[in-house]
Amino acid sequence: MSLTDLTLHAMQKRLQDKELTSVELTRAFLDRIAAVDGRINAYLTVTGEQALTDAALADRRLAEGRGDALTGIPVALKDIFVTEGVRTTCASRILDNFIPPYDGTAVARLKAQGAVLLGKLNMDEFAMGSSNENSGFGPVRNPWNPDYVPGGSSGGSAACVAARMAAATLGTDTGGSIRQPAAHCGVVGLKPTYGRVSRYGVIAYASSLDQVGPLARDVEDCAMLLQAVAGHDPADATSVDLPVVDYRASLKDGVKGLRIGLPEEYFIEGLDPEVHKAVEQAIASLRALGAEFVQISLPHTDYALACYYLIATAEASSNLARYDGVRFGQRVDRGEGLIDMFMQSRAAGFGPEVKRRIMLGTYALSSGYYDAYYLKAQKVRTLIRQDFLAAFEKVDVLLTPVAPTPAFKLGEKTADPLQMYLSDIFTIPVNLAGTCAMSLPCGLSAEGLPIGLQLIGRPFDEATLLRAGYAFEQAGDWHQRPAPL
Amino acid sequence: MNITREQVEHVARLARLALADEELDALTGEMDAILGYVEKLNNLDTDHIVPTAHAVPMENAFRDDRIGPSLGTEKAVSNAPEAADGCFVVPKVIE
């Protein structure tokens, strides 16, 4: 077994037992990146030299007995996290040359623990996409089969973990952008509750939906990363001042008596039979472990996608107004005045999907249409949120598929935006409701592509979610299957 | 039609996007399809529903009015396409 095949928690144990140094581990990952990333395109920037310097510092810290949970662990970040002195593009040409002057809070918290940053990961431009084909720097390929997409928008983060090019990664999830790529790449991905992790220093897409979370090899690794980044931050006014529990403490308490809801609206026609079968097997496995299953209904599920594409695009059109060629990013100036400079800079810098969403959002917010579109969507959002809160009166956790199908081929859905959007129908409602959810590997299709199981938890009850996920995961071995790279 | 090409051109100006003719043509069709799809929200009666702006109910987040460290001018303008004397330089605004 190679060092890069270890889980994060196994690495941590070896580092603390002095059986391994961070420099050895970091070198192993840098070698792995050099060997396989030419076929995957997960990394936009590799900070090898700095990583080795930081690894040496981490080794000293460990030798002095001052190690923290993540000291010496090599991690990588979606290129949406601003990193002081390290180019941050959000996979957009408009930020091609952007060198942030500060670290965001999640990054600062990882660094404070002594984690080693290997580099920045590819994604859909400004986190808008479900396949990673919208990157301004070329698509990411699925480590299980390079003809297939890794999912999106955190496709680089998921592919990186699946291809063993970092111990774990951070991504962001606005409508499924952690869970859907995690499912397609056979790794574990967690979207915490809105407000659980600070977004300070995370480039904004849709501010009422965006949330930071880990993608990792297994549930315990996810718990460790969440532990490091969760908690109130005065620099993000939407981060919630609630205590952060010890997520590993209750991990192994099992699911006996846990009530799990099966929302009927998620087991529909159009759900791929192989996905359906894998999810049914997961249900049987959890039932055997003592969980109780309850049929429930989330009646407004069918409206979630329409609701999301108004709210997310409206917020995006506002957030992305800052890219105007003045304070950072690319400028195109034909000498025809300020407005022309704005229009040319934005036209040259943004890709087609970003333009499409800015246009849709601008329209939804424009005079005469605001009530019909944006306000209407916000009201429907209330109904969707109430569905979840009512369900959680009856059950502790919900169980659904992550995506209706396994990964699709590159180019298969690029011609029809609406078809592409439909790959997020099972993940989007969670963001609208603002609660937490995770994706776990639960099977392989006949073509050898991973299938994901989604568990959805009560707001701020990540501990129960992780406990259920851990019980399911440990009863099988799906999380241990390596991508045949 | 849910949206016309003239409306799309108007929205592009509002969004400060200089779009080519082909882009405007494609967007007219795509936005029309997406707006057709979101029409389904009108099947729901929401007259008495309070809109949700944020999923987590929160009051205003106040803090003490204390001066803390900030980036400083040099760093703040370090990524500007053009800067001079600690200021962002833009094309002439007033003729």
Coordinates of C-alpha atoms in Angstrom, one line a residue:
Chain A
M1 CA 0.0 0.0 0.0
S2 CA 1.4 3.4 -1.0
L3 CA 1.4 6.3 1.4
T4 CA -1.1 8.2 -0.7
D5 CA -3.6 5.3 -0.3
L6 CA -3.9 5.9 3.5
T7 CA -6.9 7.6 5.0
L8 CA -6.4 11.0 6.7
H9 CA -6.9 9.5 10.1
A10 CA -4.4 6.7 9.4
M11 CA -1.9 9.3 8.2
Q12 CA -2.5 11.3 11.4
K13 CA -1.8 8.3 13.6
R14 CA 1.4 7.5 11.8
L15 CA 2.6 11.1 12.0
Q16 CA 1.9 11.3 15.7
D17 CA 3.5 7.9 16.3
K18 CA 6.6 9.2 14.4
E19 CA 6.3 6.3 11.9
L20 CA 6.0 8.8 9.1
T21 CA 7.1 12.4 8.4
S22 CA 5.0 15.1 6.7
V23 CA 7.9 15.7 4.3
E24 CA 7.7 12.0 3.2
L25 CA 4.0 12.2 2.9
T26 CA 4.0 15.5 1.0
R27 CA 6.7 14.2 -1.4
A28 CA 4.5 11.1 -2.0
F29 CA 1.5 13.3 -3.0
L30 CA 3.6 15.6 -5.1
D31 CA 5.0 12.5 -7.0
R32 CA 1.5 11.2 -7.4
I33 CA 0.3 14.5 -8.8
A34 CA 3.2 14.6 -11.3
A35 CA 2.4 11.0 -12.3
V36 CA -1.4 11.1 -12.8
D37 CA -2.7 14.6 -13.0
G38 CA -1.8 15.0 -16.7
R39 CA -4.8 12.6 -17.2
I40 CA -7.2 14.2 -14.7
N41 CA -6.5 18.0 -14.8
A42 CA -7.6 18.3 -11.1
Y43 CA -5.0 20.9 -10.2
L44 CA -4.9 24.4 -11.5
T45 CA -1.9 25.4 -9.3
V46 CA 0.5 23.1 -7.4
T47 CA 2.5 24.8 -4.6
G48 CA 5.1 22.1 -4.3
E49 CA 8.0 24.1 -2.9
Q50 CA 5.9 25.9 -0.3
A51 CA 4.3 22.6 0.6
L52 CA 7.7 21.0 1.4
T53 CA 8.7 24.0 3.5
D54 CA 5.4 23.8 5.4
A55 CA 5.8 20.0 5.8
A56 CA 9.2 20.5 7.4
L57 CA 7.7 23.0 9.8
A58 CA 4.9 20.6 10.6
D59 CA 7.5 17.8 11.3
R60 CA 9.2 20.1 13.7
R61 CA 5.9 20.9 15.4
L62 CA 5.1 17.2 15.7
A63 CA 8.6 16.4 17.1
E64 CA 8.1 19.1 19.7
G65 CA 4.8 17.4 20.7
R66 CA 2.7 20.4 19.6
G67 CA 0.9 18.6 16.9
D68 CA -2.8 19.4 16.2
A69 CA -5.4 17.1 14.4
L70 CA -4.3 18.1 10.9
T71 CA -0.6 18.9 11.5
G72 CA 1.4 17.7 8.6
I73 CA -1.6 16.4 6.6
P74 CA -1.4 17.4 2.8
V75 CA -4.6 18.9 1.6
A76 CA -5.8 20.8 -1.4
L77 CA -8.5 23.4 -1.9
K78 CA -11.0 24.2 -4.6
D79 CA -9.8 27.3 -6.3
I80 CA -12.7 29.3 -4.9
F81 CA -10.9 29.8 -1.6
V82 CA -8.7 32.9 -1.6
T83 CA -5.1 32.1 -0.5
E84 CA -2.6 34.7 0.4
G85 CA 0.1 34.9 -2.2
V86 CA -1.2 31.9 -4.2
R87 CA -3.1 32.5 -7.5
T88 CA -6.8 32.1 -7.1
T89 CA -8.8 32.0 -10.3
C90 CA -12.2 30.4 -9.5
A91 CA -11.5 28.7 -12.8
S92 CA -12.3 31.9 -14.6
R93 CA -10.2 33.7 -17.2
I94 CA -11.4 37.0 -15.6
L95 CA -9.3 36.1 -12.5
D96 CA -6.4 34.6 -14.4
N97 CA -3.9 36.8 -12.7
F98 CA -5.5 37.3 -9.2
I99 CA -3.1 36.9 -6.3
P100 CA -5.2 37.3 -3.1
P101 CA -3.7 39.5 -0.4
Y102 CA -5.2 37.4 2.5
D103 CA -6.4 33.9 3.5
G104 CA -10.0 33.2 4.0
T105 CA -11.1 31.8 7.4
A106 CA -11.4 28.1 6.5
V107 CA -7.9 28.3 4.9
A108 CA -6.5 30.1 7.9
R109 CA -8.0 27.5 10.3
L110 CA -6.4 24.7 8.3
K111 CA -3.0 26.5 8.3
A112 CA -3.3 27.2 12.0
Q113 CA -3.6 23.4 12.6
G114 CA -0.4 22.9 10.5
A115 CA -2.1 21.3 7.4
V116 CA 0.1 21.4 4.3
L117 CA -1.5 23.0 1.2
L118 CA -0.6 21.1 -2.0
G119 CA -2.3 23.4 -4.3
K120 CA -5.6 24.8 -5.8
L121 CA -8.1 22.6 -7.6
N122 CA -10.1 22.9 -10.9
M123 CA -13.8 23.5 -10.8
D124 CA -16.7 24.9 -12.9
E125 CA -16.1 28.6 -13.4
F126 CA -17.4 30.5 -10.4
A127 CA -18.9 27.2 -9.1
M128 CA -21.5 27.2 -11.8
G129 CA -21.9 23.7 -13.3
S130 CA -22.6 20.0 -12.7
S131 CA -19.8 18.5 -14.8
N132 CA -16.6 20.6 -14.5
E133 CA -16.8 21.3 -18.2
N134 CA -17.4 25.0 -17.5
S135 CA -13.8 25.5 -16.3
G136 CA -11.9 28.3 -18.0
F137 CA -8.9 26.0 -17.8
G138 CA -10.2 22.8 -19.4
P139 CA -12.4 20.0 -17.9
V140 CA -11.5 17.6 -15.1
R141 CA -11.8 13.9 -16.0
N142 CA -13.3 11.2 -13.8
P143 CA -10.5 9.0 -12.3
W144 CA -12.8 6.0 -12.7
N145 CA -13.1 6.5 -16.5
P146 CA -11.5 9.5 -18.2
D147 CA -14.4 9.6 -20.8
Y148 CA -16.8 10.6 -18.1
V149 CA -17.2 13.9 -16.1
P150 CA -16.3 14.0 -12.4
G151 CA -19.4 16.0 -11.6
G152 CA -19.3 19.6 -10.5
S153 CA -18.8 22.2 -9.5
S154 CA -16.2 20.8 -7.0
G155 CA -15.1 18.2 -9.6
G156 CA -11.4 18.9 -9.1
S157 CA -11.8 18.4 -5.3
A158 CA -13.6 15.1 -5.8
A159 CA -11.3 13.8 -8.6
C160 CA -8.3 14.8 -6.5
V161 CA -9.4 12.6 -3.6
A162 CA -10.5 9.7 -5.8
A163 CA -7.1 9.8 -7.6
R164 CA -5.2 10.0 -4.3
M165 CA -3.6 13.4 -5.1
A166 CA -4.4 14.8 -1.6
A167 CA -5.4 13.4 1.8
A168 CA -8.6 15.4 1.6
T169 CA -9.9 18.6 0.0
L170 CA -12.3 21.4 0.7
G171 CA -15.1 22.3 -1.8
T172 CA -18.2 24.4 -1.8
D173 CA -21.8 23.4 -2.3
T174 CA -24.5 25.8 -3.6
G175 CA -26.9 23.3 -5.2
G176 CA -25.0 20.0 -4.8
S177 CA -21.5 21.0 -5.8
I178 CA -19.8 18.9 -3.1
R179 CA -22.2 15.9 -3.0
Q180 CA -22.8 15.3 -6.7
P181 CA -19.0 15.2 -7.7
A182 CA -18.3 13.1 -4.5
A183 CA -21.0 10.6 -5.7
H184 CA -19.6 10.6 -9.3
C185 CA -16.0 10.0 -8.0
G186 CA -16.7 7.5 -5.3
V187 CA -15.6 9.7 -2.3
V188 CA -17.4 11.1 0.8
G189 CA -18.6 14.7 0.6
L190 CA -20.3 16.7 3.3
K191 CA -22.3 19.9 2.9
P192 CA -22.7 21.3 6.4
T193 CA -25.7 23.4 7.5
Y194 CA -25.8 26.9 6.1
G195 CA -24.0 29.1 8.7
R196 CA -21.8 26.2 10.1
V197 CA -18.6 27.1 8.3
S198 CA -17.5 30.7 7.6
R199 CA -17.5 31.8 3.9
Y200 CA -15.1 34.7 4.6
G201 CA -12.5 34.5 1.8
V202 CA -14.7 32.2 -0.3
I203 CA -15.5 33.7 -3.7
A204 CA -19.3 34.2 -3.7
Y205 CA -21.7 32.6 -6.1
A206 CA -25.2 32.6 -4.4
S207 CA -24.8 34.0 -0.9
S208 CA -27.9 32.6 0.6
L209 CA -27.0 29.0 -0.5
D210 CA -23.2 28.7 -0.6
Q211 CA -21.5 26.5 2.1
V212 CA -18.0 25.2 2.6
G213 CA -17.4 21.5 3.2
P214 CA -14.9 18.6 3.0
L215 CA -14.5 15.9 0.4
A216 CA -12.5 12.9 1.7
R217 CA -11.8 9.2 1.6
D218 CA -14.2 8.3 4.4
V219 CA -16.6 9.6 7.0
E220 CA -14.1 9.9 9.8
D221 CA -11.8 12.0 7.6
C222 CA -14.7 14.3 6.8
A223 CA -15.5 14.7 10.5
M224 CA -11.9 15.7 11.1
L225 CA -11.9 18.3 8.4
L226 CA -15.3 19.7 9.5
Q227 CA -14.0 19.9 13.0
A228 CA -11.1 22.1 11.9
V229 CA -13.2 24.6 9.9
A230 CA -16.5 24.7 11.6
G231 CA -17.6 27.5 14.0
H232 CA -18.5 31.1 14.3
D233 CA -16.5 33.8 12.5
P234 CA -17.1 37.5 13.1
A235 CA -15.9 38.1 9.6
D236 CA -18.9 36.2 8.1
A237 CA -22.1 37.8 9.4
T238 CA -24.0 34.7 8.3
S239 CA -21.9 32.3 10.3
V240 CA -23.9 31.1 13.3
D241 CA -22.7 31.3 16.9
L242 CA -23.6 27.8 18.0
P243 CA -21.2 25.5 19.8
V244 CA -19.2 23.0 17.6
V245 CA -19.5 19.5 19.1
D246 CA -16.8 16.8 18.9
Y247 CA -17.8 15.1 15.7
R248 CA -15.7 12.1 16.2
A249 CA -16.9 11.4 19.7
S250 CA -20.3 9.9 18.7
L251 CA -19.1 8.6 15.3
K252 CA -19.2 4.9 16.4
D253 CA -22.5 5.0 18.3
G254 CA -24.4 3.1 15.6
V255 CA -27.9 3.6 14.2
K256 CA -30.0 1.3 16.4
G257 CA -33.3 3.0 16.7
L258 CA -32.4 5.8 14.4
R259 CA -35.5 6.9 12.3
I260 CA -34.6 7.3 8.7
G261 CA -37.2 8.9 6.3
L262 CA -37.5 7.9 2.6
P263 CA -39.1 10.8 0.7
E264 CA -41.3 9.3 -2.0
E265 CA -40.6 12.2 -4.4
Y266 CA -37.0 11.0 -4.7
F267 CA -37.8 7.5 -5.9
I268 CA -39.3 8.5 -9.2
E269 CA -39.4 7.4 -12.7
G270 CA -36.2 8.6 -14.4
L271 CA -34.1 7.4 -11.5
D272 CA -31.5 5.1 -13.1
P273 CA -32.3 1.4 -12.2
E274 CA -28.7 0.8 -11.1
V275 CA -28.8 3.8 -8.8
H276 CA -32.2 2.7 -7.4
K277 CA -30.9 -0.8 -6.7
A278 CA -27.7 0.5 -5.0
V279 CA -29.8 2.8 -2.8
E280 CA -32.2 -0.1 -2.0
Q281 CA -29.2 -2.2 -0.9
A282 CA -28.0 0.6 1.3
I283 CA -31.4 0.8 2.9
A284 CA -31.3 -3.0 3.6
S285 CA -27.8 -2.6 5.1
L286 CA -28.9 0.2 7.5
R287 CA -32.1 -1.7 8.4
A288 CA -29.9 -4.7 9.3
L289 CA -27.9 -2.4 11.6
G290 CA -31.1 -1.5 13.5
A291 CA -32.3 1.7 11.8
E292 CA -36.0 2.2 11.3
F293 CA -37.4 3.3 8.0
V294 CA -40.4 5.6 7.5
Q295 CA -42.0 6.6 4.3
I296 CA -42.4 10.4 4.2
S297 CA -43.2 13.1 1.7
L298 CA -41.5 16.3 0.7
P299 CA -44.4 17.6 -1.4
H300 CA -42.7 20.6 -3.0
T301 CA -39.7 18.7 -4.3
D302 CA -40.7 19.2 -7.9
Y303 CA -40.5 22.9 -7.6
A304 CA -37.0 23.1 -6.1
L305 CA -35.0 23.2 -9.4
A306 CA -37.1 26.1 -10.7
C307 CA -36.8 27.9 -7.4
Y308 CA -33.1 27.4 -7.3
Y309 CA -32.4 28.7 -10.8
L310 CA -34.1 31.9 -10.0
I311 CA -32.6 32.5 -6.5
A312 CA -29.1 31.3 -7.4
T313 CA -28.8 33.3 -10.7
A314 CA -30.3 36.4 -9.1
E315 CA -27.7 36.3 -6.3
A316 CA -25.0 35.5 -8.8
S317 CA -25.8 38.4 -11.0
S318 CA -25.4 40.7 -8.0
N319 CA -22.2 39.0 -6.7
L320 CA -20.5 38.9 -10.0
A321 CA -21.1 42.6 -10.6
R322 CA -17.7 43.1 -8.8
Y323 CA -15.8 41.8 -11.8
D324 CA -15.6 45.1 -13.7
G325 CA -11.9 45.4 -14.6
V326 CA -11.3 48.0 -11.9
R327 CA -10.0 46.5 -8.6
F328 CA -8.8 43.1 -9.8
G329 CA -9.0 40.7 -12.7
Q330 CA -8.8 41.2 -16.4
R331 CA -9.4 44.6 -18.1
V332 CA -10.2 45.1 -21.7
D333 CA -10.1 48.8 -22.6
R334 CA -10.8 50.0 -26.1
G335 CA -10.5 53.6 -25.1
E336 CA -14.3 54.1 -25.5
G337 CA -15.1 55.1 -21.9
L338 CA -15.8 53.5 -18.6
I339 CA -19.0 51.6 -19.4
D340 CA -17.5 50.2 -22.5
M341 CA -14.5 49.0 -20.5
F342 CA -16.9 47.2 -18.0
M343 CA -18.8 45.6 -20.8
Q344 CA -15.7 44.4 -22.8
S345 CA -13.9 43.2 -19.7
R346 CA -16.8 41.1 -18.6
A347 CA -17.6 39.8 -22.0
A348 CA -14.0 38.7 -22.5
G349 CA -13.5 37.2 -19.0
F350 CA -16.6 35.2 -18.4
G351 CA -17.5 31.8 -20.0
P352 CA -20.8 30.9 -21.5
E353 CA -22.5 29.4 -18.5
V354 CA -21.5 32.3 -16.2
K355 CA -22.9 34.8 -18.8
R356 CA -26.1 32.7 -19.0
R357 CA -26.6 32.8 -15.3
I358 CA -25.8 36.5 -14.9
M359 CA -28.3 37.2 -17.7
L360 CA -31.0 35.0 -16.2
G361 CA -30.4 36.5 -12.7
T362 CA -30.4 40.1 -14.0
Y363 CA -33.7 39.5 -15.8
A364 CA -35.2 37.9 -12.6
L365 CA -34.3 41.0 -10.6
S366 CA -35.1 43.6 -13.3
S367 CA -37.8 46.2 -12.9
G368 CA -41.2 44.7 -13.5
Y369 CA -40.1 41.0 -13.1
Y370 CA -38.8 41.0 -9.5
D371 CA -42.1 40.0 -8.0
A372 CA -42.9 37.4 -10.6
Y373 CA -39.6 35.6 -10.4
Y374 CA -37.3 36.4 -7.5
L375 CA -39.9 37.1 -4.9
K376 CA -42.0 34.2 -6.1
A377 CA -39.0 31.9 -5.8
Q378 CA -38.3 33.1 -2.3
K379 CA -41.8 32.2 -1.2
V380 CA -41.6 28.8 -2.8
R381 CA -38.3 28.4 -0.9
T382 CA -40.3 28.8 2.3
L383 CA -42.5 25.9 1.3
I384 CA -39.6 23.7 0.5
R385 CA -37.9 24.5 3.8
Q386 CA -41.1 23.8 5.7
D387 CA -41.3 20.4 4.0
F388 CA -37.9 19.5 5.5
L389 CA -38.7 20.9 9.0
A390 CA -42.0 18.9 9.0
A391 CA -40.2 15.7 8.0
F392 CA -37.6 16.1 10.7
E393 CA -40.5 16.1 13.3
K394 CA -40.9 12.5 12.3
V395 CA -37.5 11.3 11.5
D396 CA -33.8 11.9 12.4
V397 CA -32.3 11.6 9.0
L398 CA -33.5 11.4 5.4
L399 CA -32.1 9.0 2.8
T400 CA -32.1 9.5 -1.0
P401 CA -29.9 9.0 -4.0
V402 CA -27.4 11.9 -4.7
A403 CA -27.9 12.1 -8.4
P404 CA -30.5 10.4 -10.7
T405 CA -27.7 8.7 -12.7
P406 CA -24.0 7.8 -12.4
A407 CA -21.5 10.2 -14.1
F408 CA -22.3 11.0 -17.7
K409 CA -19.9 11.4 -20.6
L410 CA -18.0 14.6 -21.4
G411 CA -20.0 16.6 -23.9
E412 CA -23.2 14.6 -23.3
K413 CA -25.2 17.4 -21.7
T414 CA -23.4 20.6 -22.8
A415 CA -25.8 21.4 -25.6
D416 CA -28.8 21.7 -23.3
P417 CA -28.5 23.7 -20.1
L418 CA -31.8 22.5 -18.7
Q419 CA -30.7 18.8 -19.0
M420 CA -27.5 19.6 -17.2
Y421 CA -29.4 21.4 -14.4
L422 CA -31.6 18.3 -13.9
S423 CA -28.6 16.3 -12.6
D424 CA -28.9 18.3 -9.4
I425 CA -32.6 17.7 -8.6
F426 CA -31.9 15.6 -5.5
T427 CA -29.2 17.9 -4.0
I428 CA -30.7 21.4 -4.6
P429 CA -33.6 21.1 -2.1
V430 CA -31.1 20.7 0.7
N431 CA -29.5 24.1 -0.1
L432 CA -32.8 25.8 -0.3
A433 CA -33.7 24.4 3.1
G434 CA -30.3 25.3 4.4
T435 CA -29.7 22.0 6.2
C436 CA -26.8 19.5 6.1
A437 CA -26.3 16.5 3.9
M438 CA -23.6 14.1 2.8
S439 CA -22.8 11.8 -0.1
L440 CA -21.4 8.3 0.5
P441 CA -20.2 5.7 -2.1
C442 CA -22.8 2.9 -2.1
G443 CA -22.2 0.9 -5.3
L444 CA -20.7 0.7 -8.8
S445 CA -22.6 0.7 -12.1
A446 CA -22.1 -2.1 -14.6
E447 CA -19.8 0.3 -16.4
G448 CA -17.7 0.6 -13.2
L449 CA -18.8 4.1 -12.3
P450 CA -19.5 5.0 -8.6
I451 CA -23.0 5.6 -7.2
G452 CA -23.7 7.9 -4.3
L453 CA -26.1 7.7 -1.3
Q454 CA -27.4 10.9 0.2
L455 CA -28.1 11.3 3.9
I456 CA -29.8 14.5 5.0
G457 CA -29.7 15.7 8.6
R458 CA -31.4 18.3 10.7
P459 CA -30.0 21.8 10.7
F460 CA -26.8 21.9 12.7
D461 CA -27.0 18.2 13.5
E462 CA -24.0 17.1 11.5
A463 CA -23.1 14.7 14.3
T464 CA -26.0 12.5 13.7
L465 CA -25.5 12.6 10.0
L466 CA -21.8 11.6 10.4
R467 CA -22.8 8.8 12.8
A468 CA -25.3 7.4 10.3
G469 CA -22.9 7.7 7.5
Y470 CA -20.1 6.0 9.5
A471 CA -22.4 3.1 10.4
F472 CA -23.3 2.5 6.7
E473 CA -19.8 2.9 5.5
Q474 CA -18.2 0.5 8.0
A475 CA -20.8 -2.2 7.2
G476 CA -19.4 -2.4 3.6
D477 CA -16.3 -1.6 1.7
W478 CA -17.4 0.8 -1.1
H479 CA -15.3 3.6 0.4
Q480 CA -12.2 1.4 0.1
R481 CA -12.5 0.7 -3.6
P482 CA -9.8 2.6 -5.5
A483 CA -10.4 4.2 -8.9
P484 CA -8.7 2.0 -11.5
L485 CA -6.4 4.8 -12.6
Chain B
M1 CA -42.4 33.4 -26.2
N2 CA -41.3 34.1 -22.6
I3 CA -38.6 36.6 -23.6
T4 CA -37.8 38.4 -26.9
R5 CA -34.4 39.1 -28.4
E6 CA -34.9 42.9 -27.7
Q7 CA -35.4 42.1 -24.0
V8 CA -32.3 39.9 -24.0
E9 CA -30.3 42.8 -25.5
H10 CA -31.7 45.1 -22.8
V11 CA -30.8 42.7 -20.0
A12 CA -27.2 42.4 -21.5
R13 CA -26.9 46.1 -21.2
L14 CA -28.1 46.0 -17.6
A15 CA -25.7 43.2 -16.8
R16 CA -22.8 45.2 -18.5
L17 CA -22.0 42.3 -20.9
A18 CA -21.0 43.1 -24.5
L19 CA -22.5 40.1 -26.2
A20 CA -22.0 39.1 -29.8
D21 CA -25.0 38.6 -32.1
E22 CA -24.6 34.8 -32.0
E23 CA -24.5 34.9 -28.2
L24 CA -27.7 37.0 -28.1
D25 CA -29.4 34.6 -30.5
A26 CA -28.4 31.5 -28.4
L27 CA -29.3 33.2 -25.1
T28 CA -32.8 34.2 -26.4
G29 CA -33.6 30.5 -27.0
E30 CA -32.0 29.2 -23.8
M31 CA -33.5 31.9 -21.6
D32 CA -36.9 31.3 -23.2
A33 CA -36.7 27.6 -22.4
I34 CA -35.5 28.1 -18.8
L35 CA -38.2 30.8 -18.2
G36 CA -40.8 28.4 -19.6
Y37 CA -39.6 25.8 -17.1
V38 CA -39.7 28.0 -14.1
E39 CA -43.3 28.9 -15.0
K40 CA -44.3 25.9 -12.9
L41 CA -43.8 27.9 -9.8
N42 CA -47.1 29.7 -10.7
N43 CA -48.9 26.4 -10.0
L44 CA -48.4 27.2 -6.3
D45 CA -50.5 29.7 -4.4
T46 CA -48.0 31.7 -2.4
D47 CA -50.1 34.8 -1.6
H48 CA -49.9 34.3 2.2
I49 CA -46.4 32.8 2.3
V50 CA -43.5 34.8 3.8
P51 CA -40.5 34.8 1.6
T52 CA -37.2 33.2 2.8
A53 CA -34.1 35.2 2.2
H54 CA -31.9 33.1 4.4
A55 CA -32.6 29.5 5.5
V56 CA -31.3 30.1 9.0
P57 CA -33.4 32.7 10.8
M58 CA -31.0 35.4 12.0
E59 CA -31.3 38.9 13.5
N60 CA -28.8 41.5 12.4
A61 CA -25.3 40.6 13.3
F62 CA -23.9 43.4 15.3
R63 CA -20.4 43.9 16.7
D64 CA -18.6 46.5 18.8
D65 CA -17.5 49.5 16.9
R66 CA -13.8 49.0 17.4
I67 CA -11.0 49.7 15.0
G68 CA -9.2 46.5 13.9
P69 CA -6.5 45.7 11.4
S70 CA -7.3 46.1 7.7
L71 CA -5.6 45.3 4.5
G72 CA -4.0 48.6 3.9
T73 CA -3.9 50.6 0.6
E74 CA -0.8 48.9 -0.9
K75 CA -2.3 45.4 -0.7
A76 CA -5.8 46.6 -1.6
V77 CA -4.6 48.0 -5.0
S78 CA -2.1 45.2 -5.6
N79 CA -4.3 43.4 -8.0
A80 CA -5.6 46.4 -9.9
P81 CA -5.2 46.4 -13.7
E82 CA -4.1 50.0 -13.2
A83 CA -3.3 51.9 -10.0
A84 CA -1.5 55.1 -9.1
D85 CA -0.8 56.8 -5.7
G86 CA -2.8 54.1 -3.9
C87 CA -5.9 54.7 -6.1
F88 CA -7.6 52.6 -8.7
V89 CA -7.3 54.2 -12.1
V90 CA -10.3 54.0 -14.5
P91 CA -11.0 55.4 -17.9
K92 CA -12.3 59.0 -17.9
V93 CA -15.8 59.2 -16.7
I94 CA -16.8 62.8 -17.4
E95 CA -16.3 64.2 -20.8

